[in-house]
Coordinates of C-alpha atoms and ligand atoms in Angstrom, one line a residue:
M30 CA 158.9 146.8 116.5
R31 CA 158.0 144.0 112.9
S32 CA 154.8 142.4 112.9
N33 CA 154.9 139.3 110.9
S34 CA 157.8 137.9 110.1
E35 CA 159.2 134.8 108.3
S36 CA 161.7 133.6 111.7
F37 CA 163.0 135.5 115.3
V38 CA 163.4 133.8 118.1
L39 CA 161.5 134.2 121.5
R40 CA 164.5 134.1 124.2
G41 CA 164.4 133.4 127.6
A42 CA 160.9 132.3 129.5
R43 CA 159.3 129.8 130.8
L44 CA 157.5 127.1 128.0
V45 CA 154.8 125.3 129.7
L46 CA 155.6 122.3 127.0
P47 CA 152.5 119.4 127.8
H48 CA 154.9 117.5 130.5
A49 CA 156.7 119.9 131.7
S50 CA 158.4 124.0 131.4
I51 CA 161.2 124.8 130.9
D52 CA 163.8 126.8 130.8
A53 CA 165.1 127.7 126.6
D54 CA 164.5 129.4 124.6
L55 CA 162.1 128.9 121.1
L56 CA 162.6 129.8 116.5
V57 CA 159.1 130.4 115.4
E58 CA 159.9 129.8 112.3
E59 CA 157.1 130.8 109.1
G60 CA 154.1 130.4 110.9
R61 CA 155.2 127.1 113.6
I62 CA 157.1 126.2 116.1
G63 CA 161.0 125.9 114.2
R64 CA 162.7 125.4 117.7
I65 CA 163.2 124.3 121.4
F66 CA 166.9 125.2 122.1
E67 CA 168.3 124.8 126.0
R68 CA 169.6 128.7 124.0
A69 CA 169.4 129.7 121.4
P70 CA 173.2 131.3 120.3
E71 CA 174.0 134.9 121.7
D72 CA 174.7 136.1 118.1
S73 CA 171.2 133.7 116.5
Q74 CA 171.3 137.1 113.5
S75 CA 171.1 134.0 111.4
I76 CA 168.1 132.5 112.9
G77 CA 166.3 136.2 113.0
E78 CA 165.5 138.7 115.1
A79 CA 165.0 138.1 119.1
L80 CA 162.7 138.7 122.1
N81 CA 163.2 139.2 125.6
L82 CA 160.7 137.7 127.7
N83 CA 162.7 137.5 130.8
G84 CA 160.5 137.0 133.6
L85 CA 157.6 135.7 130.9
T86 CA 155.7 132.4 131.2
L87 CA 155.0 131.0 127.5
F88 CA 151.8 129.3 127.1
P89 CA 150.2 127.4 124.1
G90 CA 147.8 129.9 123.6
F91 CA 144.6 130.4 124.9
I92 CA 141.9 128.8 122.4
D93 CA 137.4 129.7 123.7
V94 CA 135.0 127.8 121.9
H95 CA 132.1 130.0 123.3
I96 CA 132.1 133.7 123.3
H97 CA 129.5 135.5 122.2
G98 CA 131.5 138.9 121.7
A99 CA 133.4 142.0 123.2
M100 CA 134.2 145.4 122.8
G101 CA 130.9 146.1 122.3
A102 CA 130.0 144.1 119.7
D103 CA 128.1 140.6 119.3
V104 CA 128.5 137.8 117.2
M105 CA 124.0 138.2 116.1
E106 CA 124.5 141.9 115.1
A107 CA 128.5 142.2 114.3
S108 CA 130.4 142.7 111.1
A109 CA 133.0 140.7 109.5
D110 CA 135.1 144.2 110.2
E111 CA 132.6 144.0 113.9
L112 CA 134.3 140.7 114.0
H113 CA 137.5 141.8 113.4
T114 CA 138.1 143.7 116.1
V115 CA 136.8 141.9 118.9
A116 CA 139.1 138.7 117.6
R117 CA 142.4 141.7 118.0
F118 CA 140.4 142.4 121.8
L119 CA 141.1 138.6 122.5
A120 CA 144.9 138.5 120.9
R121 CA 145.6 141.3 123.3
N122 CA 144.3 138.5 126.2
G123 CA 146.1 136.1 124.9
V124 CA 143.7 134.4 123.1
T125 CA 145.1 132.6 119.7
A126 CA 141.5 131.2 118.6
W127 CA 138.0 131.0 119.4
L128 CA 134.6 130.2 118.5
P129 CA 132.9 133.6 117.5
T130 CA 129.1 131.7 119.5
L131 CA 125.5 133.0 118.5
V132 CA 122.0 132.4 120.4
P133 CA 118.7 131.4 119.5
A134 CA 117.1 133.6 116.8
P135 CA 115.3 134.7 113.5
D136 CA 116.6 132.0 110.6
E137 CA 117.2 135.8 108.7
D138 CA 119.4 136.1 111.9
Y139 CA 121.5 133.1 112.0
R140 CA 122.7 133.4 108.5
R141 CA 123.5 137.1 108.7
A142 CA 125.8 136.0 111.2
V143 CA 127.3 133.2 109.3
L144 CA 128.0 134.8 107.0
A145 CA 129.4 137.7 109.1
V146 CA 132.0 134.8 110.2
E147 CA 132.1 133.8 106.6
E148 CA 134.0 137.5 106.0
L149 CA 136.0 137.1 109.0
M150 CA 137.5 132.7 108.0
C151 CA 138.1 134.6 104.7
G152 CA 141.1 137.9 105.7
Q153 CA 142.4 136.4 109.0
D154 CA 145.6 134.9 107.6
Q155 CA 146.4 137.4 104.9
T156 CA 149.3 139.3 106.0
T157 CA 147.6 142.7 105.2
T158 CA 145.1 142.1 107.7
P159 CA 146.5 143.0 111.3
A160 CA 146.9 139.6 112.7
A161 CA 144.8 138.3 115.3
A162 CA 142.2 135.8 117.5
R163 CA 141.5 133.2 114.2
S164 CA 138.4 132.7 114.5
L165 CA 137.2 129.0 114.3
G166 CA 134.3 128.3 113.1
V167 CA 130.6 128.7 115.0
H168 CA 129.2 127.4 117.7
Y169 CA 125.1 127.3 118.3
E170 CA 124.1 128.0 121.6
G171 CA 120.6 126.6 121.0
P172 CA 118.3 126.7 119.8
F173 CA 117.2 122.7 120.8
V174 CA 117.6 123.6 124.4
N175 CA 114.9 123.4 127.2
E176 CA 113.0 126.1 128.3
G177 CA 113.3 125.3 132.8
Q178 CA 117.3 126.3 131.8
C179 CA 117.4 129.0 129.6
G180 CA 119.1 131.3 131.6
A181 CA 119.5 134.5 129.5
L182 CA 118.5 132.8 126.9
R183 CA 115.7 134.2 124.4
T184 CA 113.2 131.2 124.4
K185 CA 110.9 131.8 121.8
Y186 CA 113.0 131.1 119.3
F187 CA 113.6 127.6 121.3
R188 CA 113.0 125.2 119.2
V189 CA 111.9 121.2 118.6
Y190 CA 113.3 118.3 116.9
D191 CA 111.5 117.4 113.9
K192 CA 112.9 114.7 111.8
R193 CA 110.8 116.1 108.9
S194 CA 113.3 119.7 109.2
A195 CA 116.3 120.1 106.9
L196 CA 117.8 121.6 109.8
D197 CA 118.6 124.8 106.8
F198 CA 118.0 127.4 109.4
L199 CA 120.8 126.4 111.1
P200 CA 123.8 127.6 108.3
I201 CA 127.2 126.9 108.5
V202 CA 130.3 129.0 107.6
E203 CA 131.1 127.2 103.9
L204 CA 134.9 127.2 103.9
E205 CA 137.5 123.2 104.5
D206 CA 138.2 123.1 108.2
A207 CA 135.3 124.8 110.0
K208 CA 134.9 124.2 112.8
R209 CA 130.5 123.5 114.3
M210 CA 129.7 123.2 118.3
I211 CA 125.7 122.7 119.1
T212 CA 125.0 123.0 122.6
L213 CA 122.0 121.7 122.8
A214 CA 119.1 119.6 125.6
P215 CA 119.0 115.6 124.6
E216 CA 115.4 116.1 126.1
V217 CA 113.9 118.1 123.1
D218 CA 110.9 116.5 121.4
G219 CA 113.3 114.8 119.0
G220 CA 117.0 115.4 120.8
I221 CA 118.0 111.7 120.1
E222 CA 117.9 111.7 116.7
L223 CA 118.6 115.3 116.0
I224 CA 122.4 114.5 118.0
R225 CA 122.8 111.6 115.5
E226 CA 121.9 114.0 112.7
L227 CA 123.5 116.5 114.2
R228 CA 127.1 113.8 114.7
T229 CA 126.7 112.8 110.6
R230 CA 127.2 116.0 109.8
G231 CA 130.6 116.7 111.8
F232 CA 128.9 119.0 114.9
V233 CA 130.6 118.8 117.7
V234 CA 127.3 118.0 120.0
S235 CA 127.2 119.7 123.8
I236 CA 124.9 119.2 126.5
G237 CA 124.0 122.3 127.5
H238 CA 120.4 123.9 129.2
T239 CA 119.8 120.8 129.9
R240 CA 117.4 119.8 132.8
A241 CA 117.8 115.3 131.5
D242 CA 117.2 112.3 133.3
V243 CA 120.3 109.9 133.4
E244 CA 118.4 107.9 131.9
T245 CA 117.9 110.1 128.3
L246 CA 121.7 111.5 129.5
D247 CA 123.1 108.2 128.3
Q248 CA 120.9 107.8 125.6
A249 CA 122.1 111.1 124.7
F250 CA 125.8 109.8 125.0
D251 CA 125.4 106.9 122.5
A252 CA 124.4 109.3 120.1
G253 CA 127.0 110.4 120.2
A254 CA 127.6 113.4 122.4
R255 CA 131.0 113.8 124.5
H256 CA 130.9 117.3 126.1
L257 CA 128.9 119.3 129.2
T258 CA 129.3 122.9 128.1
H259 CA 129.0 125.8 130.9
F260 CA 128.7 122.8 133.9
M261 CA 127.1 123.2 136.6
N262 CA 125.3 126.6 134.6
A263 CA 122.3 126.1 133.5
M264 CA 120.8 122.9 134.8
S265 CA 119.9 120.8 137.1
P266 CA 121.8 120.9 140.0
L267 CA 122.7 117.4 142.3
H268 CA 120.2 116.8 144.3
H269 CA 120.5 113.0 146.1
R270 CA 117.6 111.5 144.8
A271 CA 118.1 113.1 141.8
P272 CA 121.6 112.9 140.4
G273 CA 121.1 114.3 137.2
V274 CA 123.5 116.4 135.1
V275 CA 125.6 117.0 137.1
G276 CA 125.5 113.9 138.2
W277 CA 126.0 112.6 135.5
G278 CA 128.6 114.3 134.7
L279 CA 131.1 114.8 137.3
T280 CA 131.0 110.9 137.3
H281 CA 131.5 110.1 133.5
D282 CA 135.0 110.2 132.7
E283 CA 134.3 109.7 129.5
V284 CA 132.1 113.3 128.9
T285 CA 134.5 116.6 128.5
C286 CA 133.0 119.4 130.1
D287 CA 133.8 123.5 130.3
V288 CA 132.9 125.7 132.9
I289 CA 133.6 128.9 133.4
A290 CA 135.3 130.5 135.9
D291 CA 134.2 134.3 136.6
G292 CA 134.4 134.2 139.8
V293 CA 129.8 134.4 139.6
H294 CA 129.7 131.7 137.6
L295 CA 130.9 129.0 140.5
D296 CA 131.6 129.2 143.7
P297 CA 135.2 128.1 144.4
L298 CA 134.1 125.6 145.6
M299 CA 132.3 124.6 143.1
L300 CA 134.9 124.7 141.2
E301 CA 137.0 122.7 143.2
I302 CA 134.2 119.8 143.4
V303 CA 134.9 119.9 138.9
L304 CA 139.1 119.6 139.5
R305 CA 138.6 116.8 141.7
C306 CA 136.1 114.5 139.9
K307 CA 137.2 115.8 136.4
T308 CA 140.4 116.8 136.3
A309 CA 142.8 119.5 134.0
K310 CA 142.2 116.3 131.8
R311 CA 138.5 116.7 130.9
T312 CA 137.8 119.8 131.8
L313 CA 138.8 122.7 129.3
L314 CA 138.4 127.1 130.2
I315 CA 135.7 129.5 128.5
S316 CA 134.0 133.3 128.7
D317 CA 130.7 133.0 127.5
A318 CA 131.8 136.6 127.2
V319 CA 129.2 139.4 125.9
A320 CA 129.3 142.3 124.0
P321 CA 130.3 144.3 127.1
A322 CA 133.1 142.4 127.7
G323 CA 136.2 145.4 128.1
L324 CA 133.9 148.2 127.9
G325 CA 133.6 148.3 131.8
D326 CA 130.8 148.7 134.4
G327 CA 127.6 149.8 133.1
E328 CA 124.5 149.2 131.6
Y329 CA 124.1 147.6 128.0
G330 CA 121.6 146.2 124.6
V331 CA 122.0 142.8 124.5
W332 CA 119.7 140.4 122.8
N333 CA 116.8 143.4 122.3
E334 CA 117.7 143.0 126.9
T335 CA 118.9 145.7 128.5
I336 CA 121.9 144.2 130.1
T337 CA 123.9 145.6 133.7
V338 CA 127.6 145.3 134.1
K339 CA 128.4 145.8 137.8
D340 CA 131.7 144.9 139.1
G341 CA 131.9 141.7 136.4
R342 CA 128.9 140.6 137.4
T343 CA 126.3 140.5 134.1
S344 CA 122.6 140.2 135.1
N345 CA 119.2 141.3 132.3
E346 CA 115.7 142.7 133.2
R347 CA 115.1 139.0 134.3
G348 CA 116.9 138.8 136.9
S349 CA 119.7 136.2 135.6
I350 CA 122.7 136.1 134.8
A351 CA 123.9 137.3 130.6
G352 CA 127.0 135.2 130.5
S353 CA 131.1 136.9 132.3
V354 CA 132.4 140.0 130.3
I355 CA 136.2 137.5 131.6
T356 CA 138.3 136.5 128.2
M357 CA 140.6 133.6 128.7
R358 CA 143.4 135.8 130.5
D359 CA 141.0 136.1 134.0
A360 CA 139.9 132.9 134.1
V361 CA 144.1 131.3 133.7
R362 CA 144.9 134.1 136.2
M363 CA 141.7 132.5 138.6
I364 CA 142.6 129.0 137.9
R365 CA 146.3 129.7 139.2
N366 CA 144.7 130.6 142.2
L367 CA 144.1 127.2 142.8
K368 CA 147.3 126.0 142.9
V369 CA 146.3 124.5 139.6
S370 CA 149.8 123.3 137.2
D371 CA 150.8 125.3 133.6
Q372 CA 150.3 122.2 132.4
E373 CA 147.5 121.9 132.9
I374 CA 146.0 125.7 133.2
A375 CA 147.6 124.8 129.1
R376 CA 145.6 121.2 128.7
M377 CA 141.6 122.8 130.1
A378 CA 142.6 126.4 128.1
S379 CA 143.9 125.7 125.0
F380 CA 144.4 121.6 124.5
N381 CA 141.7 120.6 125.5
P382 CA 139.2 123.3 123.9
A383 CA 141.3 122.0 120.9
K384 CA 141.0 118.4 121.5
L385 CA 137.6 119.0 120.8
L386 CA 137.6 121.1 118.1
G387 CA 139.4 117.9 116.7
V388 CA 142.3 121.1 115.8
E389 CA 144.7 119.6 118.5
T390 CA 147.3 118.5 115.6
E391 CA 148.1 121.8 114.9
C392 CA 148.1 124.2 117.7
G393 CA 146.7 123.5 121.8
T394 CA 150.9 122.8 122.9
I395 CA 154.1 123.9 122.4
E396 CA 156.0 121.4 120.0
Q397 CA 157.8 121.6 117.5
G398 CA 156.7 122.3 114.3
K399 CA 152.7 123.4 115.5
R400 CA 151.5 126.9 114.7
A401 CA 152.7 129.4 116.4
D402 CA 150.0 130.1 118.8
L403 CA 151.5 131.8 121.6
V404 CA 151.0 133.6 124.7
A405 CA 153.7 134.4 127.1
L406 CA 152.2 135.8 130.6
D407 CA 154.2 137.6 134.1
E408 CA 153.6 137.2 137.2
E409 CA 150.3 138.9 137.7
G410 CA 148.7 137.5 135.0
N411 CA 149.1 140.1 131.6
A412 CA 149.6 138.9 129.0
R413 CA 152.3 140.6 127.4
L414 CA 153.0 139.2 124.0
T415 CA 150.7 137.0 121.8
V416 CA 151.7 135.5 118.4
I417 CA 148.7 134.0 116.3
G418 CA 150.5 131.9 113.0
G419 CA 153.9 132.8 114.0
R420 CA 153.0 136.8 114.2
I421 CA 152.9 138.5 116.3
A422 CA 148.8 140.4 117.5
F423 CA 150.0 141.8 120.7
N424 CA 153.4 143.7 122.0
D425 CA 153.8 144.6 125.8
L426 CA 157.2 143.8 125.7
Q427 CA 158.5 147.4 126.7
K428 CA 155.9 147.7 130.1
Ligands
LIG271 ZN1 126.7 131.6 125.9

């Protein structure tokens, strides 16, 4: 089986297009979606080899904007090679792009981690590198967040913003098109000013790990924050006399949010409330996976603490949930059980994340001319084929 190819046809799948699902064939050509045909000519040798996807549903590849690692590798410590191992694991789970996510740490650790991501990104499109989920940049979760909502983050590295400081300790990936995202609490000292400064530096600003009141949230919105990180987790909860971040988020249609749909971080009923208020148009799926993802139950060292994974649930020594061990594929499987349409799933797992990062003209939907970033799922929600930039990154069609 070819692993990278000039052109090939994906035959017989149900294609999840933005507004409908159709049974059709799809031509992958020069890394892009070349054509969508009702039925490619039987004798299609002229346009390339055909792969039979009968019985499978073809989604745009999933994009995970919040993930700390997998297969034992943590983004804060991993080398570029180890990050590539994470990216290969993600590809096996239908993820075609990701945003390695950093946690509060000493400056030196930030620098090292960002350099490793940069090295990964320099090599990831070369045909000599096995195809894997493409890193799009970095996501800083913190360090400008609220100690009272720290979750599993290490509070000793939290910061407030002093406009005299130059933000130099926050390195960015120095590559054209590299994306940068940050999760912050607008109520930290200097928070609103910080949002303005980060927006001018091209950051996507998301609100999270926060206890901000509605007035502060309105100011944050005006300053350019338009998104909420792991909505409902690590933020003050909804109270009938203090609607707080959750009440504000549920009622502001201009604000998008992401959720960890692992059945642990959010009760399914809360997930339903989010979907009713925000709808699939404004909701993204994330994994928030940590390094033990993909390794099963056990005890693992993460962020200088021992994290226990039991029955798919993480906990640290302080008793907090410490991220998830799911992939986007698991989140999609769970959402599928909520009787959400395939269009809505594609929106939450692919298009909305692409739009948040400003890459939606390039990827995030199955449309002619877009990057061939695709995943074929079977009825049980297993990934059977993942194509990234027109290269086959994972193939389990023979099973
Ligand atoms: Zn996280």
